[in-house]
Amino acid sequence: MSEKLILDGNVVANAVKEELKGRISALKEKGITPCLATILVGDDPSSATYVRMKGNACARLGIESRKIELDKETTTEELLATIDKLNKDKDVHGILLQHPVPSHIDERKAFETIDIEKDVDGVTSFGYGQTALGFGKYPSCTPAAIMKIIDHYEVEVSGKHAVVVGRSPILGKPVSALLLNQDATVTTCHSRTVNLEDHVRQADIVIAAVGRPNFIQGDWVKEGAVILDAGYNKGNIGDVDYEACLEKAAAITPVPGGVGPVTISMLLKHTVDSAESI
Amino acid sequence: MSEKLILDGNVVANAVKEELKGRISALKEKGITPCLATILVGDDPSSATYVRMKGNACARLGIESRKIELDKETTTEELLATIDKLNKDKDVHGILLQHPVPSHIDERKAFETIDIEKDVDGVTSFGYGQTALGFGKYPSCTPAAIMKIIDHYEVEVSGKHAVVVGRSPILGKPVSALLLNQDATVTTCHSRTVNLEDHVRQADIVIAAVGRPNFIQGDWVKEGAVILDAGYNKGNIGDVDYEACLEKAAAITPVPGGVGPVTISMLLKHTVDSAESI
């Protein structure tokens, strides 16, 4: 068995944050404090945890986070009005609407209301389109994190066959687009895919973005594949059966400590990018 | 050899146009004449031909076409101003900027200036993003045509493996997105794809969108595959080696008379859709 490369997300996230520190200082010298507004609707405990984690990450770097907490009875119109106010607020550089929102709210409409210049979480269709056509400023953070890890560890993408398992608007679709733009041949698989294993088995690069614990099996992956696990299921379990896939992979992200920490650092980076662009 | 199904684009285009006739009459009774503005910059003869063909197709159905012809020395700013004027013109329901424009013009910027509500040719990144996320009103016309043919001839898409050869912003990328949204497993290939034949050979559905005459070979395709040829090269030659692929295919579009005529009918349909939406 050849030596395995563990794609350590904490190393990548720390490198990103180190670089951001200098940029944030420079902004502050100009009197600008990067500011991320987070919107939490309702009282879902995991959503509250995610928002808190993001706020803490901001605080550690000196990025302001403005936490907006809305009652679970909030209407779509009220949420749109909140977003609109943040769109117009010159001190806010990024807007993150924590999802899922309560089911009576039109989440897509809310996402679409976020100004493209402040869509640091990459949720708008406009931002997605720009990303897919190759000139998006703020891709969704998890896809951006996957590409950052690939870049950091110099994983070859051009000409490789990438198989993405999952097709959500903030993960499977945009990561497929980003890999395609870096000249991978990309296959996007999903719940209706027939013979999923046969597709995964051909992949030079596997992206697990399906949201099912330990879903990708060791005997599904080709010897020498690079595996990036964007899954984050209850109990800190990824979408990939890590131990079994480690045997086969040339390189693999662990869970936790893989894609997750880089995702948050991408959110911070986009917020700083946005603050710099004003 | 089993019976081949020739996917006749003229049949599909005529069915679309028949349906449009009634809708156009209804609009006219309300005092609305659907109107497509076409912008031609410079004096490229094939571009002029395409614009004329589209104008004639409009005329035959009673759709007004407003032809704007700009000098080849036109600047980006002048073109943007022209588009902006059409965006604001309430009598114009669709805007088509014939591409390519002369190379000194920022074509992408020009496309992006077209109002999403009038982007009936599906060239904006915003429209692309909406299409890819599943709620676009006006996908690019060639991808829309391919899906229309698939729909007309009841080609099964869900769970099938579609291989798209080409990744242009108005063809390969959006048709990949549309097929994915109809539950195909989609592989997008391009000039950097390694072992292209091996990918094509696995396809249940092949989309040729590469712009190279007779590029897809008969021995690249699986017995029983459905082949849609969006290529339109000089001398009325498609991207698919038709005779050789016909042997293997369960169904195939000819060139000419395949995707081409349906593409124009999609442009007309989008223009009527837009006129109805005001």
XYZ file of C-alpha atoms in Angstrom:
556
model
C 0.000 0.000 0.000
C 1.405 3.348 -0.991
C 1.534 6.274 1.378
C -1.791 7.995 1.841
C -2.195 11.702 1.711
C -4.624 12.958 4.313
C -6.102 16.200 3.030
C -6.116 18.103 6.300
C -8.760 20.806 6.254
C -7.448 22.498 9.358
C -4.091 23.117 7.690
C -5.842 24.675 4.689
C -8.254 26.708 6.823
C -5.388 28.054 8.920
C -3.460 29.080 5.824
C -6.526 30.942 4.563
C -7.089 32.655 7.896
C -3.414 33.646 8.209
C -3.663 35.401 4.873
C -6.922 37.080 5.862
C -5.441 38.573 9.026
C -3.215 40.956 7.091
C -6.021 41.930 4.765
C -8.384 42.611 7.658
C -5.749 44.800 9.378
C -5.279 46.778 6.179
C -9.041 47.287 5.915
C -9.273 48.418 9.527
C -6.517 50.957 8.933
C -8.809 52.415 6.305
C -11.646 52.480 8.809
C -13.461 49.482 7.329
C -14.437 46.535 9.505
C -15.592 43.577 7.404
C -19.084 42.666 8.544
C -21.117 39.519 7.989
C -24.814 39.655 8.788
C -26.276 36.288 9.736
C -30.011 35.681 9.726
C -31.459 32.888 11.803
C -35.193 32.265 11.509
C -36.819 30.119 14.184
C -35.315 28.052 16.945
C -33.822 24.976 15.302
C -30.937 24.077 17.629
C -28.490 22.878 14.941
C -29.103 25.987 12.855
C -28.444 28.077 15.967
C -25.203 26.158 16.511
C -24.056 26.713 12.924
C -24.754 30.429 13.150
C -22.899 30.641 16.459
C -19.897 28.774 15.003
C -19.761 31.194 12.085
C -20.065 34.177 14.416
C -17.243 32.863 16.591
C -15.044 32.295 13.555
C -15.663 35.900 12.510
C -14.869 37.189 15.994
C -11.569 35.314 16.162
C -10.357 37.135 13.042
C -11.801 40.535 13.900
C -14.663 40.333 11.421
C -17.842 41.843 12.807
C -20.843 39.597 12.772
C -24.266 41.068 13.061
C -26.681 38.440 14.291
C -30.279 38.834 13.282
C -32.647 36.407 14.955
C -36.195 36.236 13.698
C -39.150 34.543 15.251
C -40.232 31.214 13.753
C -43.545 32.828 12.775
C -41.757 35.337 10.525
C -43.443 35.661 7.141
C -41.674 35.570 3.791
C -42.410 39.286 3.355
C -40.875 40.137 6.721
C -37.778 38.116 5.889
C -37.475 39.790 2.472
C -37.761 43.196 4.149
C -34.972 42.253 6.577
C -32.735 41.130 3.708
C -33.531 44.264 1.754
C -32.493 46.443 4.677
C -29.184 44.583 4.922
C -28.698 44.900 1.159
C -28.879 48.672 1.567
C -26.741 48.860 4.699
C -23.303 50.079 3.644
C -21.673 48.644 6.778
C -22.742 45.091 5.905
C -20.484 43.284 3.408
C -21.972 39.830 3.450
C -25.370 38.306 4.170
C -25.867 34.737 5.287
C -29.367 33.339 5.593
C -29.046 30.150 7.618
C -31.034 27.375 6.049
C -33.313 25.600 6.314
C -35.829 28.296 7.186
C -39.273 27.270 8.538
C -41.273 25.571 5.800
C -43.939 28.277 5.447
C -41.271 30.662 4.147
C -40.352 30.809 0.449
C -36.660 30.074 0.985
C -35.713 30.396 -2.678
C -37.346 33.819 -2.894
C -35.433 34.866 0.216
C -32.126 33.652 -1.215
C -32.813 35.405 -4.517
C -33.376 38.683 -2.677
C -29.802 38.789 -1.401
C -27.770 41.349 -3.363
C -25.238 39.566 -5.584
C -22.500 41.821 -4.151
C -23.268 40.538 -0.643
C -24.021 36.923 -1.528
C -20.863 35.660 0.210
C -22.519 32.310 0.944
C -23.204 31.733 -2.758
C -26.904 30.954 -2.630
C -28.389 33.098 -5.389
C -29.104 31.716 -8.855
C -27.324 34.759 -10.245
C -24.167 33.895 -8.325
C -24.482 30.271 -9.354
C -24.767 31.264 -13.007
C -21.704 33.488 -12.801
C -19.745 30.727 -11.093
C -20.760 28.159 -13.688
C -19.864 30.490 -16.544
C -16.469 31.074 -14.952
C -16.571 34.553 -13.468
C -18.445 34.208 -10.179
C -16.967 36.072 -7.236
C -18.481 34.049 -4.430
C -19.188 30.403 -5.177
C -21.060 28.533 -2.450
C -18.670 28.006 0.433
C -18.481 24.199 0.481
C -17.665 23.923 -3.247
C -15.182 26.769 -2.803
C -13.645 24.841 0.110
C -13.318 21.676 -1.951
C -11.542 23.606 -4.702
C -9.302 25.298 -2.126
C -8.222 21.932 -0.697
C -7.572 20.651 -4.226
C -5.514 23.753 -4.923
C -3.612 23.626 -1.630
C -2.618 19.994 -2.032
C -1.997 20.415 -5.761
C -4.415 17.688 -6.767
C -4.401 17.486 -10.556
C -7.845 18.251 -11.980
C -7.381 18.969 -15.686
C -8.286 15.941 -17.785
C -9.283 13.915 -14.719
C -12.660 12.274 -14.372
C -14.498 13.726 -11.408
C -17.642 12.035 -10.162
C -19.835 14.195 -7.954
C -22.431 12.359 -5.894
C -25.155 14.887 -5.124
C -26.788 17.714 -7.033
C -27.941 20.281 -4.505
C -27.907 23.952 -5.553
C -25.213 24.848 -3.026
C -23.028 21.778 -3.278
C -23.313 19.151 -5.992
C -24.212 21.511 -8.814
C -21.674 24.259 -8.140
C -18.810 21.879 -7.355
C -19.550 20.100 -10.657
C -19.369 23.482 -12.391
C -16.104 24.479 -10.703
C -14.438 21.160 -11.541
C -15.630 21.443 -15.148
C -14.168 24.939 -15.364
C -10.842 23.497 -14.243
C -10.998 21.068 -17.147
C -12.157 17.934 -15.362
C -14.566 15.641 -17.161
C -17.453 15.743 -14.724
C -20.196 13.219 -14.018
C -22.949 14.367 -11.680
C -24.790 11.549 -9.922
C -27.776 11.623 -7.597
C -30.582 9.607 -6.061
C -31.960 8.585 -9.466
C -28.609 7.414 -10.787
C -28.641 3.786 -11.884
C -25.594 1.705 -10.904
C -24.032 4.486 -8.882
C -21.109 2.283 -7.882
C -20.104 1.804 -11.512
C -19.893 5.568 -11.941
C -17.953 6.127 -8.725
C -15.592 3.289 -9.627
C -14.422 5.204 -12.698
C -13.616 8.397 -10.838
C -10.155 9.843 -10.485
C -11.736 12.351 -8.103
C -14.794 11.510 -5.990
C -16.847 14.276 -4.406
C -19.288 12.963 -1.802
C -22.068 15.482 -1.358
C -25.062 13.350 -0.665
C -25.791 13.783 3.042
C -25.938 10.093 3.952
C -23.545 8.733 6.572
C -20.856 6.318 5.328
C -22.633 6.091 1.985
C -19.640 5.759 -0.345
C -18.188 2.287 0.129
C -14.567 1.202 -0.091
C -15.243 -1.216 -2.944
C -16.875 1.576 -4.957
C -13.653 3.518 -5.389
C -10.794 3.041 -7.786
C -7.308 2.401 -6.472
C -5.532 5.744 -6.336
C -8.624 7.951 -6.390
C -8.736 11.281 -4.604
C -11.766 11.465 -2.307
C -13.265 14.648 -0.920
C -16.049 14.174 1.581
C -18.372 17.146 1.949
C -20.799 15.156 4.070
C -21.428 16.187 7.615
C -23.938 13.921 9.238
C -24.973 13.537 12.853
C -22.190 12.299 15.074
C -19.424 13.841 12.953
C -19.780 11.195 10.285
C -19.052 11.906 6.639
C -20.677 10.574 3.475
C -17.674 8.327 2.899
C -16.833 5.107 4.714
C -13.486 6.584 5.669
C -11.574 3.532 6.884
C -12.570 1.419 3.885
C -11.934 4.192 1.347
C -8.619 5.140 2.944
C -7.338 1.723 1.867
C -7.958 2.531 -1.785
C -7.488 6.284 -2.030
C -4.355 8.182 -2.965
C -5.690 11.095 -0.934
C -8.748 11.643 1.238
C -10.347 14.239 3.490
C -11.240 13.106 7.007
C -14.504 14.016 8.754
C -14.260 16.030 10.915
C -11.258 18.135 9.995
C -11.660 17.946 6.231
C -13.966 20.064 4.117
C -15.842 21.538 7.118
C -13.234 23.944 8.542
C -12.289 25.171 5.064
C -15.951 25.923 4.329
C -16.096 28.386 7.200
C -12.804 29.967 6.154
C -14.235 30.496 2.660
C -17.180 32.358 4.167
C -14.731 34.608 6.006
C -12.653 35.090 2.862
C -15.673 36.061 0.781
C -16.730 38.561 3.431
C -13.273 40.142 3.360
C -13.265 40.093 -0.458
C -16.574 41.934 -0.392
C -15.338 44.490 2.153
C -12.321 45.140 -0.069
C -14.445 45.633 -3.143
C -16.389 48.625 -1.835
C -31.118 -4.316 -36.832
C -34.125 -2.849 -35.080
C -36.141 -0.023 -36.538
C -34.525 3.380 -36.228
C -36.359 6.388 -35.019
C -35.417 9.517 -36.892
C -36.020 12.451 -34.584
C -37.450 14.856 -37.125
C -36.922 18.444 -36.026
C -39.283 19.859 -38.608
C -42.163 17.856 -37.166
C -41.379 19.179 -33.685
C -40.862 22.750 -34.882
C -44.155 22.692 -36.755
C -46.003 21.418 -33.701
C -44.506 24.263 -31.648
C -45.402 26.855 -34.266
C -48.960 25.527 -34.623
C -49.471 26.009 -30.912
C -47.935 29.485 -31.037
C -50.323 30.668 -33.749
C -53.317 30.582 -31.437
C -51.408 32.283 -28.649
C -50.213 35.039 -30.974
C -53.773 35.642 -32.210
C -54.990 35.910 -28.627
C -52.250 38.435 -27.869
C -53.102 40.489 -30.938
C -56.744 40.602 -29.905
C -55.508 42.274 -26.746
C -53.512 44.749 -28.832
C -50.150 43.114 -28.148
C -47.857 42.094 -30.992
C -44.965 39.940 -29.764
C -41.751 41.650 -30.773
C -38.213 40.315 -30.983
C -35.398 42.829 -31.342
C -32.338 41.421 -33.093
C -28.992 43.169 -32.904
C -26.385 42.512 -35.552
C -22.995 44.154 -35.113
C -20.682 44.282 -38.118
C -20.951 42.634 -41.490
C -20.202 38.963 -40.964
C -22.202 37.259 -43.725
C -23.198 34.130 -41.760
C -24.340 36.235 -38.806
C -26.394 38.338 -41.211
C -27.920 35.135 -42.611
C -28.813 33.833 -39.149
C -30.458 37.109 -38.193
C -32.399 37.148 -41.456
C -33.567 33.542 -40.915
C -34.809 34.442 -37.449
C -36.547 37.556 -38.769
C -38.255 35.527 -41.492
C -39.381 32.920 -38.965
C -40.904 35.697 -36.855
C -42.644 37.216 -39.864
C -44.218 33.912 -40.897
C -45.943 33.674 -37.521
C -46.868 37.332 -37.192
C -44.213 38.132 -34.613
C -42.702 41.547 -35.197
C -38.942 41.597 -35.519
C -37.104 44.816 -35.043
C -33.740 44.617 -36.758
C -30.973 46.733 -35.332
C -27.813 46.789 -37.407
C -24.737 48.385 -35.917
C -21.512 49.305 -37.612
C -18.542 46.986 -37.046
C -16.729 49.875 -35.329
C -19.432 50.048 -32.623
C -17.934 50.300 -29.134
C -18.969 48.204 -26.146
C -20.520 51.310 -24.583
C -22.588 52.037 -27.681
C -23.795 48.444 -27.772
C -24.685 48.529 -24.074
C -26.632 51.745 -24.632
C -28.556 50.102 -27.486
C -29.404 47.110 -25.314
C -30.410 49.360 -22.466
C -32.807 51.248 -24.695
C -34.404 47.976 -25.807
C -34.611 46.826 -22.179
C -36.715 49.881 -21.438
C -38.854 49.685 -24.569
C -42.222 48.266 -23.524
C -43.010 47.158 -27.078
C -39.979 44.853 -27.203
C -40.468 41.428 -25.586
C -37.248 39.715 -26.484
C -33.694 40.784 -27.302
C -31.308 38.702 -29.342
C -27.711 39.806 -29.722
C -26.288 37.806 -32.619
C -22.897 36.430 -31.739
C -20.044 36.515 -32.295
C -19.704 40.276 -32.102
C -16.474 41.938 -33.348
C -13.588 41.035 -31.049
C -13.010 44.538 -29.653
C -16.428 44.367 -27.972
C -16.882 42.869 -24.516
C -19.463 40.297 -25.592
C -20.044 38.910 -22.112
C -20.740 42.378 -20.746
C -23.186 42.958 -23.570
C -24.995 39.681 -22.886
C -25.142 40.434 -19.173
C -26.798 43.778 -19.908
C -29.860 42.122 -21.434
C -32.789 42.268 -19.014
C -33.562 38.797 -17.678
C -37.225 39.297 -18.634
C -36.213 39.816 -22.267
C -33.386 37.275 -22.424
C -35.343 34.976 -24.746
C -32.126 33.650 -26.281
C -30.862 32.515 -22.859
C -27.443 34.149 -22.858
C -27.238 35.841 -19.438
C -25.503 34.199 -16.494
C -28.582 35.036 -14.448
C -30.799 33.086 -16.831
C -28.314 30.245 -16.891
C -28.299 30.085 -13.097
C -32.093 30.021 -12.934
C -32.211 27.292 -15.570
C -29.627 25.198 -13.750
C -31.444 25.592 -10.436
C -34.659 24.503 -12.112
C -36.784 27.622 -12.505
C -35.388 29.412 -15.551
C -37.981 30.807 -17.936
C -35.862 31.010 -21.051
C -33.048 28.459 -21.341
C -30.716 28.953 -24.300
C -32.617 27.986 -27.422
C -30.533 25.032 -28.607
C -30.648 23.237 -25.224
C -34.361 24.051 -25.050
C -34.762 22.549 -28.534
C -32.950 19.367 -27.531
C -35.241 18.966 -24.524
C -38.277 19.678 -26.699
C -37.306 16.928 -29.153
C -36.729 14.556 -26.231
C -40.133 15.470 -24.868
C -41.915 15.223 -28.214
C -40.544 11.782 -29.000
C -40.918 10.649 -25.382
C -37.266 9.712 -24.992
C -36.778 8.444 -21.451
C -34.337 10.628 -19.544
C -34.751 9.809 -15.851
C -32.032 7.457 -14.658
C -30.356 7.401 -18.062
C -26.702 8.254 -18.545
C -26.391 11.313 -20.760
C -22.995 12.251 -22.127
C -22.721 15.807 -23.381
C -19.760 16.565 -25.628
C -19.138 20.293 -25.354
C -19.300 22.835 -22.543
C -20.145 26.176 -24.101
C -22.225 28.612 -22.029
C -25.160 28.446 -24.427
C -25.084 24.777 -25.302
C -23.022 22.170 -23.453
C -23.428 23.641 -19.993
C -27.145 24.414 -20.092
C -28.127 21.168 -21.799
C -26.158 19.295 -19.117
C -28.114 21.230 -16.492
C -31.488 20.556 -18.128
C -30.794 16.833 -18.456
C -29.655 16.690 -14.833
C -32.860 18.394 -13.748
C -34.786 15.683 -15.562
C -32.935 13.087 -13.496
C -30.342 11.937 -16.001
C -26.891 11.099 -14.723
C -24.867 13.600 -16.726
C -21.257 13.511 -17.866
C -19.960 16.683 -19.491
C -16.986 16.160 -21.805
C -14.863 18.672 -23.696
C -11.568 19.241 -25.479
C -9.543 18.271 -22.403
C -11.414 15.042 -21.812
C -9.147 12.008 -21.826
C -10.463 8.927 -23.663
C -13.538 10.706 -24.923
C -14.686 7.617 -26.819
C -14.854 5.617 -23.596
C -17.198 8.194 -22.109
C -19.399 8.409 -25.194
C -19.531 4.619 -25.388
C -21.297 4.475 -22.031
C -24.006 6.946 -22.946
C -27.674 6.095 -23.217
C -28.110 9.617 -24.572
C -25.377 11.398 -26.537
C -25.516 15.157 -27.033
C -23.046 16.372 -29.641
C -22.335 20.031 -29.065
C -18.750 20.391 -30.061
C -18.784 22.237 -33.373
C -16.592 19.823 -35.310
C -17.970 18.151 -38.447
C -18.584 14.383 -38.227
C -16.687 14.271 -34.949
C -18.661 11.577 -33.117
C -17.829 8.239 -34.724
C -20.066 5.230 -35.174
C -17.834 2.979 -33.108
C -17.963 5.446 -30.211
C -21.641 4.882 -29.554
C -23.420 2.144 -27.684
C -25.953 -0.011 -29.476
C -29.373 1.512 -28.795
C -28.187 4.965 -27.808
C -30.243 8.075 -28.516
C -28.153 10.664 -30.348
C -28.952 14.355 -30.588
C -26.690 16.364 -32.826
C -26.604 20.083 -32.084
C -23.705 20.638 -34.443
C -24.157 22.825 -37.447
C -20.972 23.072 -39.428
C -20.275 24.441 -42.871
C -22.001 22.531 -45.629
C -24.919 21.443 -43.424
C -22.806 18.866 -41.625
C -23.442 17.908 -38.012
C -21.041 16.933 -35.238
C -22.072 13.300 -35.639
C -21.028 10.924 -38.382
C -24.681 10.339 -39.194
C -24.542 7.266 -41.422
C -22.202 5.396 -39.090
C -24.087 6.367 -35.932
C -27.462 5.582 -37.498
C -26.367 1.935 -37.593
C -25.984 1.847 -33.823
C -28.544 4.326 -32.557
C -32.078 3.634 -31.408
C -32.937 7.208 -32.354
C -31.022 10.062 -33.953
C -31.500 13.615 -35.183
C -30.471 14.320 -38.770
C -28.558 17.448 -39.850
C -30.153 19.446 -41.327
C -33.715 18.990 -40.127
C -32.917 17.980 -36.569
C -32.100 20.334 -33.703
C -31.757 23.412 -35.945
C -35.407 24.115 -36.845
C -36.541 23.450 -33.278
C -33.969 25.958 -31.998
C -35.604 28.748 -33.986
C -39.061 27.679 -32.847
C -37.865 27.901 -29.225
C -36.765 31.485 -29.826
C -40.231 32.262 -31.151
C -41.868 30.482 -28.233
C -39.799 32.388 -25.679
C -40.699 35.667 -27.363
C -44.400 34.795 -27.162
C -43.976 33.628 -23.534
C -42.416 36.995 -22.752
C -45.177 38.936 -24.521
C -47.758 36.993 -22.520
C -46.024 37.720 -19.241
C -46.370 41.496 -19.406
